[in-house]
PDB file of C-alpha atoms in Angstrom:
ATOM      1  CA  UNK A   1     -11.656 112.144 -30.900  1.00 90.00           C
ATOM      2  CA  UNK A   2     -10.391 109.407 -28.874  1.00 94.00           C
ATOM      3  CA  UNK A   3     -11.951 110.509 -25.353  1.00 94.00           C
ATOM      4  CA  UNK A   4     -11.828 106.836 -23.105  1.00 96.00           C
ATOM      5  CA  UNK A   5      -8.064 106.772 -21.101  1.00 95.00           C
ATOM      6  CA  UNK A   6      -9.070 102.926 -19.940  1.00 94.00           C
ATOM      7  CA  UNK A   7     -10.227 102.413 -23.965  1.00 95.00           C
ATOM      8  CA  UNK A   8      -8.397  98.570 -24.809  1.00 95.00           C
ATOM      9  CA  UNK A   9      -6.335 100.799 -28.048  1.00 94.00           C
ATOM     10  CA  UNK A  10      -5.282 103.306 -25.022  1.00 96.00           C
ATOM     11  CA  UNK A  11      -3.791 100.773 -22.510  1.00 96.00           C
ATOM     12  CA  UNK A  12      -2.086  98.887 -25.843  1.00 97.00           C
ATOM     13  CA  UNK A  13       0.007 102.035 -26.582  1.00 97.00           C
ATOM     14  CA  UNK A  14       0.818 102.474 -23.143  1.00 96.00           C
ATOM     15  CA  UNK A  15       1.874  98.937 -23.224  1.00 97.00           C
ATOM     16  CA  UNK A  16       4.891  99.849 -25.275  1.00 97.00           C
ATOM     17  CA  UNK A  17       6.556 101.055 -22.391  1.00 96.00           C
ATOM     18  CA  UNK A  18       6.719  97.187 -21.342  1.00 96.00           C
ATOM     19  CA  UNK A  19      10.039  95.486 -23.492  1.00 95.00           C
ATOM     20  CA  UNK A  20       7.663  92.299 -23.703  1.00 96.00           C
ATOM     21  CA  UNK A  21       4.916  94.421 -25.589  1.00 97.00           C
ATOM     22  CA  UNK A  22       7.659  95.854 -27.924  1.00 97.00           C
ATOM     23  CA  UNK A  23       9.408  92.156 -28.607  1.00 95.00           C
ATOM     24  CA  UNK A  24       5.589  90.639 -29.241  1.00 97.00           C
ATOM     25  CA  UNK A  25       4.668  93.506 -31.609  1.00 97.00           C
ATOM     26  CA  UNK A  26       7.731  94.861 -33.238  1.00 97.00           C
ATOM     27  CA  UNK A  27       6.190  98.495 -32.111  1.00 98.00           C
ATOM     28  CA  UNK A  28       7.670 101.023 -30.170  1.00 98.00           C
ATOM     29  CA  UNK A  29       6.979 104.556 -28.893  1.00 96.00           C
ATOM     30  CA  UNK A  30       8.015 107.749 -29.880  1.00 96.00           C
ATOM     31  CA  UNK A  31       6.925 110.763 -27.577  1.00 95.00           C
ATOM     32  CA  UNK A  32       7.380 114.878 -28.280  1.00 92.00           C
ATOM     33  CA  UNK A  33       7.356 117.108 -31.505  1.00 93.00           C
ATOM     34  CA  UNK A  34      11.347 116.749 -31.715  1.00 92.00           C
ATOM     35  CA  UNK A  35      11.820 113.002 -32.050  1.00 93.00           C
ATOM     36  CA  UNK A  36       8.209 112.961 -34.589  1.00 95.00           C
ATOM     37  CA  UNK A  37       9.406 115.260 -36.285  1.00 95.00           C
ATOM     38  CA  UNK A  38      12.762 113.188 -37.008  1.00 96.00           C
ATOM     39  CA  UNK A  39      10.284 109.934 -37.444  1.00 96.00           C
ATOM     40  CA  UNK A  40       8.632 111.753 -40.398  1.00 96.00           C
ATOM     41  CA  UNK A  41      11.988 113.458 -41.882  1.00 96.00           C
ATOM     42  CA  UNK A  42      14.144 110.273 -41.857  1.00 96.00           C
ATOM     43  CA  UNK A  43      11.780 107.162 -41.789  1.00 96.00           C
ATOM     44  CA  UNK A  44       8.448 107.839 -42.069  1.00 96.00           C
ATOM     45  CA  UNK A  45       8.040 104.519 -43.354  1.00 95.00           C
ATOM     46  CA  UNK A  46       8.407 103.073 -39.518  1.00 96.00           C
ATOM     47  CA  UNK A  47       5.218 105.601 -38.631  1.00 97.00           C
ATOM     48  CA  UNK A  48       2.299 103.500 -37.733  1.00 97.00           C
ATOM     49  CA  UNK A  49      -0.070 105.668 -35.785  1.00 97.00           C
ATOM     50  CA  UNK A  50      -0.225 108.786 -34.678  1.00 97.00           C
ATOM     51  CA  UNK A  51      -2.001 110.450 -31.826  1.00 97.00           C
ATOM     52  CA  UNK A  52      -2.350 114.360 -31.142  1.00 97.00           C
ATOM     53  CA  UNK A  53      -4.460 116.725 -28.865  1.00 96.00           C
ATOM     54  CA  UNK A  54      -6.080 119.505 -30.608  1.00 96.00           C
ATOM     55  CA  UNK A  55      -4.013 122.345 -29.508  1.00 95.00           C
ATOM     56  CA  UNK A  56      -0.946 120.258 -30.624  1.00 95.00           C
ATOM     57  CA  UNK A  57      -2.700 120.083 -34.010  1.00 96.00           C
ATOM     58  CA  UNK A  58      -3.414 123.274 -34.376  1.00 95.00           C
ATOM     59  CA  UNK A  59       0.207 124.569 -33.326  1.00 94.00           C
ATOM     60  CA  UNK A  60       2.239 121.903 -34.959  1.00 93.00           C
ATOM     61  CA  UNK A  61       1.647 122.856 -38.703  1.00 94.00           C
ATOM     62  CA  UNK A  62       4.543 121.280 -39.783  1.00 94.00           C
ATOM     63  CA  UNK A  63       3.861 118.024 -38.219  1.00 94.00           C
ATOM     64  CA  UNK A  64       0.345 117.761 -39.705  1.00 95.00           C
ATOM     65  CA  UNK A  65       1.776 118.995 -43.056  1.00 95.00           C
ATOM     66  CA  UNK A  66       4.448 115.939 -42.720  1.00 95.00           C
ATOM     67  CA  UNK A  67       1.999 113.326 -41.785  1.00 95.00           C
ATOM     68  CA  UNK A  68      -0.151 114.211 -44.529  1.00 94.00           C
ATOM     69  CA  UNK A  69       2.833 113.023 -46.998  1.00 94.00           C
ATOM     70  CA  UNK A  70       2.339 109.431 -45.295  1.00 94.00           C
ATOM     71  CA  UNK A  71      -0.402 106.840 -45.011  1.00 93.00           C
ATOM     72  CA  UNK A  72      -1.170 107.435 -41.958  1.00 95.00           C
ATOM     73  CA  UNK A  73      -3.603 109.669 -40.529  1.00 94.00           C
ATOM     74  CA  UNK A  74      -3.874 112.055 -37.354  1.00 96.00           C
ATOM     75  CA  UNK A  75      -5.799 110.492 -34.708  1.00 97.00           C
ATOM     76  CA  UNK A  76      -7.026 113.493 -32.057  1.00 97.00           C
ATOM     77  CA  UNK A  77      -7.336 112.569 -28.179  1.00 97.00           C
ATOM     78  CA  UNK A  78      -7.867 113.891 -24.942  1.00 96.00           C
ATOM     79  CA  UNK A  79      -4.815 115.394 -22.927  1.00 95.00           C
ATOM     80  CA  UNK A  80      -5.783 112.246 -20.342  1.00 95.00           C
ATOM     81  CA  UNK A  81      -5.824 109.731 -23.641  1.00 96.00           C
ATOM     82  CA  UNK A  82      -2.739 111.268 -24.352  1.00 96.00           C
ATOM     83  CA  UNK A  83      -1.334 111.527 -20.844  1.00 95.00           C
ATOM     84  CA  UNK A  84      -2.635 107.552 -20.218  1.00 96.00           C
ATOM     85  CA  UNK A  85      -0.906 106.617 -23.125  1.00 96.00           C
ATOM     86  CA  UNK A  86       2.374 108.068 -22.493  1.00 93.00           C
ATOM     87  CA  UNK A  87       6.027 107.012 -20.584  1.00 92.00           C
ATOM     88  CA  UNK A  88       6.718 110.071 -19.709  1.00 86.00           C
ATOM     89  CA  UNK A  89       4.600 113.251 -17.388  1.00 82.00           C
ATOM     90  CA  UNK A  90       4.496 115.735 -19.941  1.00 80.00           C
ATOM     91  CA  UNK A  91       4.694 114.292 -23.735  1.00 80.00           C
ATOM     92  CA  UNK A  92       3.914 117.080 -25.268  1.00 90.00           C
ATOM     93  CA  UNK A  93       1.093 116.676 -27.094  1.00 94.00           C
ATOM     94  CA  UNK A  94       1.902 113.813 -29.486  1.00 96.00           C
ATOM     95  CA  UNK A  95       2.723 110.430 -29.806  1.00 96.00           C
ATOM     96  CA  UNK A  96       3.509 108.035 -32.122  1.00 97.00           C
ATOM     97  CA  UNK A  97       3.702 104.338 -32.288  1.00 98.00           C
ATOM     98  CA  UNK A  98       6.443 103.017 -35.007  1.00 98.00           C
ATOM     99  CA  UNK A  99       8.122  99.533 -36.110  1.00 97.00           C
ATOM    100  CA  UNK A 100      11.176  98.575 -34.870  1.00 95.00           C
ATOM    101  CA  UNK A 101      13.689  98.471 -38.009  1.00 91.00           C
ATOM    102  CA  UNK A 102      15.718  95.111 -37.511  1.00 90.00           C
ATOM    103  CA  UNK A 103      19.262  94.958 -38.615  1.00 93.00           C
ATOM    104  CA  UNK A 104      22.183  92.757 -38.656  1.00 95.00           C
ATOM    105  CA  UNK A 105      25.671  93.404 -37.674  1.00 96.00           C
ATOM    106  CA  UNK A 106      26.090  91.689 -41.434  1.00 96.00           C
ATOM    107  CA  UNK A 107      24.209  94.234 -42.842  1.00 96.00           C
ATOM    108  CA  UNK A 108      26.298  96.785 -41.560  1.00 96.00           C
ATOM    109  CA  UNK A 109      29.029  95.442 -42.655  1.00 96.00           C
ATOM    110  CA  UNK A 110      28.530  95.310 -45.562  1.00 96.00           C
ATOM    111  CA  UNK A 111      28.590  98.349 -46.071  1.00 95.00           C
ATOM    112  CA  UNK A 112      31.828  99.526 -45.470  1.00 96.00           C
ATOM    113  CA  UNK A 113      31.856 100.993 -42.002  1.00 97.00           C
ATOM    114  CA  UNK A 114      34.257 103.092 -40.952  1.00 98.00           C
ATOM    115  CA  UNK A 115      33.540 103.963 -37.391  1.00 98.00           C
ATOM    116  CA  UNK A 116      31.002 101.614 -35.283  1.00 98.00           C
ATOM    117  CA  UNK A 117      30.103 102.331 -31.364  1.00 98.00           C
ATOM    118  CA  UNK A 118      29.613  98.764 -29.889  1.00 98.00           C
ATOM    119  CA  UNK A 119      27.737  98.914 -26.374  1.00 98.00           C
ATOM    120  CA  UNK A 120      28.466  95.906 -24.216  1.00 98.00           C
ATOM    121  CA  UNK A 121      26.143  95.346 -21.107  1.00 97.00           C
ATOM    122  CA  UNK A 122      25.852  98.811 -20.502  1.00 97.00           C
ATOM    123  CA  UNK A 123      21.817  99.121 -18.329  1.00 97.00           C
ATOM    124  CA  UNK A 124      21.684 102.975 -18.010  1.00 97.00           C
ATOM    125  CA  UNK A 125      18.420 104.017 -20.533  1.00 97.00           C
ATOM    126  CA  UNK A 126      20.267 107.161 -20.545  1.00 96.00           C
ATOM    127  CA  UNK A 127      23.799 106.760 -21.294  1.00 97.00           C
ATOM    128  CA  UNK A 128      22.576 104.374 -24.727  1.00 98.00           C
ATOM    129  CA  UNK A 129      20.506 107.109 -25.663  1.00 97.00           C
ATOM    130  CA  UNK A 130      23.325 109.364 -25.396  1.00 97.00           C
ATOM    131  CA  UNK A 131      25.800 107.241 -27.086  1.00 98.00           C
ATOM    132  CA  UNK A 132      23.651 106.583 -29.722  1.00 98.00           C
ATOM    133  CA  UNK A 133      23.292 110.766 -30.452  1.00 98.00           C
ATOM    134  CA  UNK A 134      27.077 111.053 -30.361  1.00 98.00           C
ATOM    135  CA  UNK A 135      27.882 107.947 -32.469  1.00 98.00           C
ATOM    136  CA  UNK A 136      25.061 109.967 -34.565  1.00 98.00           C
ATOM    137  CA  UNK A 137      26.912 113.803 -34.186  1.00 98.00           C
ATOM    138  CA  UNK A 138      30.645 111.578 -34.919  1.00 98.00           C
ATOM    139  CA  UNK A 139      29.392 110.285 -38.109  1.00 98.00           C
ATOM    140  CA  UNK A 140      29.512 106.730 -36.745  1.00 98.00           C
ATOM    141  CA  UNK A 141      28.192 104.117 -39.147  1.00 98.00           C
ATOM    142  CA  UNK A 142      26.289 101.886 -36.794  1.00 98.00           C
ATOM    143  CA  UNK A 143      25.543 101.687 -32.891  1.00 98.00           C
ATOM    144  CA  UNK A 144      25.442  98.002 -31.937  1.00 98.00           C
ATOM    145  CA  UNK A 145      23.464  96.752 -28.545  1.00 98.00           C
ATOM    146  CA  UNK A 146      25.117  93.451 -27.302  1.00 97.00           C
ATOM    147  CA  UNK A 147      24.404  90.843 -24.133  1.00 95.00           C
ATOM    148  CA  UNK A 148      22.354  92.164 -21.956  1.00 94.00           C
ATOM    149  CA  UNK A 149      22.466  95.722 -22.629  1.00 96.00           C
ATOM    150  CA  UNK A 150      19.293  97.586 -22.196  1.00 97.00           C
ATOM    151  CA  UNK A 151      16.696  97.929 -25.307  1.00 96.00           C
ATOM    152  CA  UNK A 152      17.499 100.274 -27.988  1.00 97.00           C
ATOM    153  CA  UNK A 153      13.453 100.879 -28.313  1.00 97.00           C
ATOM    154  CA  UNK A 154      13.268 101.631 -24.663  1.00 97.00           C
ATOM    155  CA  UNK A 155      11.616 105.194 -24.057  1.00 95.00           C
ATOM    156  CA  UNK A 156      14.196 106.640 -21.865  1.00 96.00           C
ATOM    157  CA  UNK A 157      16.461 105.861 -24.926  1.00 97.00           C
ATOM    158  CA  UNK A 158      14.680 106.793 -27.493  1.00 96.00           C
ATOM    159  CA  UNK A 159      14.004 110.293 -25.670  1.00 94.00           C
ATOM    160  CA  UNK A 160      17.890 110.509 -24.993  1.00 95.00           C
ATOM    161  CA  UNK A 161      18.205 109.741 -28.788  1.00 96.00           C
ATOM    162  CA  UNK A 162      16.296 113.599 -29.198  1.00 92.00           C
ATOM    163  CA  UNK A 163      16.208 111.852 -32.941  1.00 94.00           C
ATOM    164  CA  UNK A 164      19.227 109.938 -33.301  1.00 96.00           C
ATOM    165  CA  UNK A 165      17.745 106.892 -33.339  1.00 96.00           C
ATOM    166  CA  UNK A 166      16.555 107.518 -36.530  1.00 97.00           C
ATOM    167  CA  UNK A 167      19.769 108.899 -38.344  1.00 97.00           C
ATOM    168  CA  UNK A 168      21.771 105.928 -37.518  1.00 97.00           C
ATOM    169  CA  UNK A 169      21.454 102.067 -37.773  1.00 96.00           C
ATOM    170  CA  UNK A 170      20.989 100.198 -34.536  1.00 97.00           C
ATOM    171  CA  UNK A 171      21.744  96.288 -34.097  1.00 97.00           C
ATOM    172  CA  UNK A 172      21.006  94.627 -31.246  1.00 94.00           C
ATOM    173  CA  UNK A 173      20.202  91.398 -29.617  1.00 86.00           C
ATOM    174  CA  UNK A 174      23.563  89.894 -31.151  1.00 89.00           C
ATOM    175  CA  UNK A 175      26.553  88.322 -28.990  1.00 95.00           C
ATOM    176  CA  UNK A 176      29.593  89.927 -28.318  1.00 97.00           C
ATOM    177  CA  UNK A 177      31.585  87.665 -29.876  1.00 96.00           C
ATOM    178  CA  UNK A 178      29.649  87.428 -32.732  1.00 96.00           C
ATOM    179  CA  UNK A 179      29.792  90.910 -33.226  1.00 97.00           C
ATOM    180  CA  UNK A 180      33.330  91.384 -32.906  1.00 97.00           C
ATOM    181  CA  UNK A 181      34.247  88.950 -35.520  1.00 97.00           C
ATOM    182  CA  UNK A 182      31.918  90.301 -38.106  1.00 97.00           C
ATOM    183  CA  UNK A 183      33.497  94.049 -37.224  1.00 97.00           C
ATOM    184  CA  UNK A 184      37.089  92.167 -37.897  1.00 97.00           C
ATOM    185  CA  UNK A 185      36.141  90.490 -41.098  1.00 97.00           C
ATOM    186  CA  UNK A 186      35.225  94.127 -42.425  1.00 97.00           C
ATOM    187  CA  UNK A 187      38.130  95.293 -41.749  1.00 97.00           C
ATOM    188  CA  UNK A 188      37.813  97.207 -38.576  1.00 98.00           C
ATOM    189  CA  UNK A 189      39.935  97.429 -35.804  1.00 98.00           C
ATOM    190  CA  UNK A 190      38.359  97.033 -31.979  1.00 98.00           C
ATOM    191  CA  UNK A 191      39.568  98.993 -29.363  1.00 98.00           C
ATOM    192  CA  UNK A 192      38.119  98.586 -25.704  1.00 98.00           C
ATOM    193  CA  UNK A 193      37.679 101.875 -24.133  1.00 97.00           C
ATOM    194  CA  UNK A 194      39.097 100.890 -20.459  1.00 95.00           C
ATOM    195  CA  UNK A 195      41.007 102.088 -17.591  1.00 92.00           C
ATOM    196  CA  UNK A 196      43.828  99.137 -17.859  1.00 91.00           C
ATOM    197  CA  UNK A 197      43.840 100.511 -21.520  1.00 94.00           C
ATOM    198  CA  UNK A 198      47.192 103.285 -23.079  1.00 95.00           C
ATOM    199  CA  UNK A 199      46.178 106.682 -22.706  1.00 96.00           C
ATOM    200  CA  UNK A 200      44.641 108.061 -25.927  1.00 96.00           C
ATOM    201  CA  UNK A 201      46.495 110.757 -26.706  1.00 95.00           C
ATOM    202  CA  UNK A 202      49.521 108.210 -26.742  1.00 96.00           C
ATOM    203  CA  UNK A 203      47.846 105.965 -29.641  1.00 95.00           C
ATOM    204  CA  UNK A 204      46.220 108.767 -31.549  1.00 94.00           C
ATOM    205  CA  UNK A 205      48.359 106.973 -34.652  1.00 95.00           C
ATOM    206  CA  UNK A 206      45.686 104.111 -34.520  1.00 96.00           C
ATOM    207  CA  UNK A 207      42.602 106.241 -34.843  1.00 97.00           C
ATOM    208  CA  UNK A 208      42.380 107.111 -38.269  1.00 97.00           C
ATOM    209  CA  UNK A 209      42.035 103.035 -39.287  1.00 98.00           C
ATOM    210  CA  UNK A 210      38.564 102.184 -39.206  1.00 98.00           C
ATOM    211  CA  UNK A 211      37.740 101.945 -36.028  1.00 98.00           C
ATOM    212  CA  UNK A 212      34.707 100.042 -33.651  1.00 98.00           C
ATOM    213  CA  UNK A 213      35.069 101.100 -30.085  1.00 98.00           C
ATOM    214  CA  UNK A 214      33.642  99.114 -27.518  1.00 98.00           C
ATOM    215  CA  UNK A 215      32.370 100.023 -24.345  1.00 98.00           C
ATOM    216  CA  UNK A 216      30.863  98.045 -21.190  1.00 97.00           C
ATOM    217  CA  UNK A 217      29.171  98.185 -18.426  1.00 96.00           C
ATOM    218  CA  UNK A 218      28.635 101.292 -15.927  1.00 94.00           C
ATOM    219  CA  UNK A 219      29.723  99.693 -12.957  1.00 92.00           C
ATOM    220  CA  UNK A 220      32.105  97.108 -13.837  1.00 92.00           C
ATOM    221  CA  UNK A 221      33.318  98.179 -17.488  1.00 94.00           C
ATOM    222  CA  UNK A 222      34.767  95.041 -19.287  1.00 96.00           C
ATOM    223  CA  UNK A 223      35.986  91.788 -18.149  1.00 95.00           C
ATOM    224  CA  UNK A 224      39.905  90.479 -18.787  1.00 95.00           C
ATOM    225  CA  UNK A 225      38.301  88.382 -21.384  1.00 96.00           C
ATOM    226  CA  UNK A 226      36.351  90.548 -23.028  1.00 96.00           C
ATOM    227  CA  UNK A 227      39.013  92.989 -22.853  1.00 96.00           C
ATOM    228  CA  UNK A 228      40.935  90.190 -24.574  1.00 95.00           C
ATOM    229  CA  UNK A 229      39.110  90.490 -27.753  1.00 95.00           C
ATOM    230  CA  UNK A 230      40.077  93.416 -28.950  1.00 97.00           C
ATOM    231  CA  UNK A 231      42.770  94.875 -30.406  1.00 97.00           C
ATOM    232  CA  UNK A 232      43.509  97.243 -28.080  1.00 96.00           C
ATOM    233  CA  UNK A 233      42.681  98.581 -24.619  1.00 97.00           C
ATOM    234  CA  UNK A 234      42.477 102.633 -24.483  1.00 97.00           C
ATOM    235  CA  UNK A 235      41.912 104.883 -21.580  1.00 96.00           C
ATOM    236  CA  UNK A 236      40.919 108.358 -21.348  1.00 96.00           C
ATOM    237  CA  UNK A 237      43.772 109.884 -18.935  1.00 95.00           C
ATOM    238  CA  UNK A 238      42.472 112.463 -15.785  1.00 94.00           C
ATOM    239  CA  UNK A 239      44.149 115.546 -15.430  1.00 95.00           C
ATOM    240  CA  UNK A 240      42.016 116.709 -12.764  1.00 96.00           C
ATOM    241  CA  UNK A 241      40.224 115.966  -9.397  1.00 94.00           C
ATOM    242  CA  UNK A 242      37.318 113.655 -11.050  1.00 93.00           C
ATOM    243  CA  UNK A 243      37.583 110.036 -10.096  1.00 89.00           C
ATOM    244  CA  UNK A 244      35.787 109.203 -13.442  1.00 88.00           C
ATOM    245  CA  UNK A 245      34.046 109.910 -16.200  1.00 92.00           C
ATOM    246  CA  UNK A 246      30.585 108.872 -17.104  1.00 94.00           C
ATOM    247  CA  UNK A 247      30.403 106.301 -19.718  1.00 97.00           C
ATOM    248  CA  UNK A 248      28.320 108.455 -22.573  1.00 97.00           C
ATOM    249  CA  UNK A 249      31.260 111.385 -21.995  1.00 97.00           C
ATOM    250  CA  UNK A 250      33.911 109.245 -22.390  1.00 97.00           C
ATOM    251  CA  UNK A 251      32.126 107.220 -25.001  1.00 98.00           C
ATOM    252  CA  UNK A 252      31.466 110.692 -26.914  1.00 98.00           C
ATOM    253  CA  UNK A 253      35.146 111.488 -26.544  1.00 98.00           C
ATOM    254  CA  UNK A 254      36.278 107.999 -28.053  1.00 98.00           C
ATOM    255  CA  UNK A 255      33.633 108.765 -30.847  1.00 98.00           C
ATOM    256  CA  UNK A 256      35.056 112.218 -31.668  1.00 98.00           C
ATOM    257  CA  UNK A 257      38.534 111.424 -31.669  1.00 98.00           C
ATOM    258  CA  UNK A 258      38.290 108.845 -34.437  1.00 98.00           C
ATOM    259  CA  UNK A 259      36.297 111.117 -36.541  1.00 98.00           C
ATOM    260  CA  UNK A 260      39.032 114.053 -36.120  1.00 97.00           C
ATOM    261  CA  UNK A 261      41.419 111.293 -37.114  1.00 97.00           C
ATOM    262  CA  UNK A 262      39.538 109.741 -39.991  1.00 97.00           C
ATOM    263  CA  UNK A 263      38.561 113.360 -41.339  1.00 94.00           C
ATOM    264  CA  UNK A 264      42.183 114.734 -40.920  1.00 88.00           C
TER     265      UNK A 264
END
C-alpha cells in the first residue's frame, strides 16, 4: 500500500499533468474506470502502471481481472495517494500511467485512409477531446494534431476522449503543410471547414471521395492561406438564431456527413 502523498513516485505521476513531464518521459495519464478500461481492451500494451484504492479493487472485478492478462501489476494506495496523484477532484479510484504511441502522418497513410480529422491550432483541451471521440464514432481513420494545437496526451483530452483515444490513431507534432501534402499524395481530398466556405448541403457530391477535413482555431478559424491549401472551403449554413457553432459540433457534423456519404 502506497500510503506517502509527498512520496518522490507520487509527485512523478502527478507530474504528468505538466506537457514537459509527458515530452521527457513519453508517459501520460489516464484517470477513471471508463478510459482504463478502454486502455486494457484496446492497448494494453501502452499500460505501464497502475494504481487503485482498495474499495476500487474490490468493486472493479473486471478491471483487476483485465490487468491480470498484462505484465503489470495492481499497485493499492491511499484515497490522498490517489487524490495527490491525480488531474482531476474526483478520479475515481484508479489511475494509470501509459506510453504515448507515436505515429506518423506517413504511417497513416499508408494505410489507405478514407476519412482523416486534421486539427489546426485549435487550444480548447475539450473540443480535441471531443473531436477525437467523433472522428472515433464517424469511423475516421486518423485524428491529426498540427502547429500549435494543444497536446493530444493532455488530461482534459484524454478525459474528453471517454476512450477514444485509444480506438483511433493520433499524429501530432507535424506541420500543416506537411500534413496536407502527405493526405494529397494518398489520395485524399482536403476540405477546410469555414465560414467563407459553400454551404454543405450544396457540395454533398464531394463527400463520398475520401475525405480529410480540416479545422482551426476557436477564435480565429483558418487564415486566407491556410484556407488556400485545400481543396475546398465548406460551411455549415444557420437556419436559426445561433451566431455559431462550437468547433467539436460542427467538427462532428463534418465527420458524420462524410461517413453517410462514404457508407451510402
Amino acid at each position: 500500500m502506497i500510503d506517502n502523498p509527498r512520496s518522490p513516485r507520487v509527485r512523478a505521476v502527478h507530474k504528468l499533468a505538466k506537457r514537459a513531464a509527458r515530452a521527457s518521459t513519453g508517459l501520460f495519464l489516464v484517470e477513471g474506470p471508463q478510459s482504463v478500461r478502454e486502455v486494457l481492451a484496446y492497448r494494453p500494451e501502452l499500460l505501464v502502471d497502475l494504481f487503485m484504492t482498495e474499495a476500487t479493487y474490490d468493486r472493479a472485478t473486471d478491471l483487476v481481472r483485465a490487468v491480470a492478462k498484462t505484465d503489470v501489476s495492481i499497485e493499492l494506495v491511499t484515497e490522498q495517494v490517489l487524490a495527490a496523484m491525480a488531474d482531476t477532484v474526483t478520479p475515481q479510484g484508479v489511475i494509470a500511467v501509459c506510453r504515448t504511441l507515436v505515429m506518423s502522418v506517413d504511417d497513416i497513410a499508408a494505410r489507405g485512409p478514407r476519412l482523416i480529422a486534421i486539427l489546426h491550432e485549435v487550444r480548447d483541451p475539450g473540443n480535441a477531446g471531443t473531436i477525437i471521440r467523433a472522428a472515433d464514432a464517424a469511423g475516421a481513420d486518423a485524428v491529426i494534431f498540427t502547429g500549435s494545437t494543444v497536446d493530444a496526451y493532455n488530461p482534459k483530452v484524454v478525459r474528453s476522449t471517454t476512450g477514444s483515444l485509444f480506438h483511433v490513431p493520433i499524429v501530432q507534432n507535424g506541420t500543416l503543410d506537411a500534413a496536407l501534402d502527405i493526405v494529397r499524395a494518398a489520395g485524399l481530398q482536403v476540405l477546410a471547414a469555414d465560414i467563407k466556405g459553400d454551404d454543405l448541403p450544396d457540395v454533398r457530391e464531394l463527400l463520398a471521395a475520401p475525405t480529410a477535413w480540416l479545422f482551426g482555431n476557436e477564435a480565429r478559424g483558418l487564415t486566407d492561406e491556410e484556407l488556400a491549401r485545400a481543396d475546398r472551403p465548406v460551411r455549415l449554413p444557420i437556419y436559426g438564431r445561433a451566431e455559431s457553432l462550437n468547433l467539436a459540433t460542427a467538427a462532428s457534423v463534418c465527420l458524420y456527413e462524410s461517413a453517410f456519404a462514404q457508407r451510402s
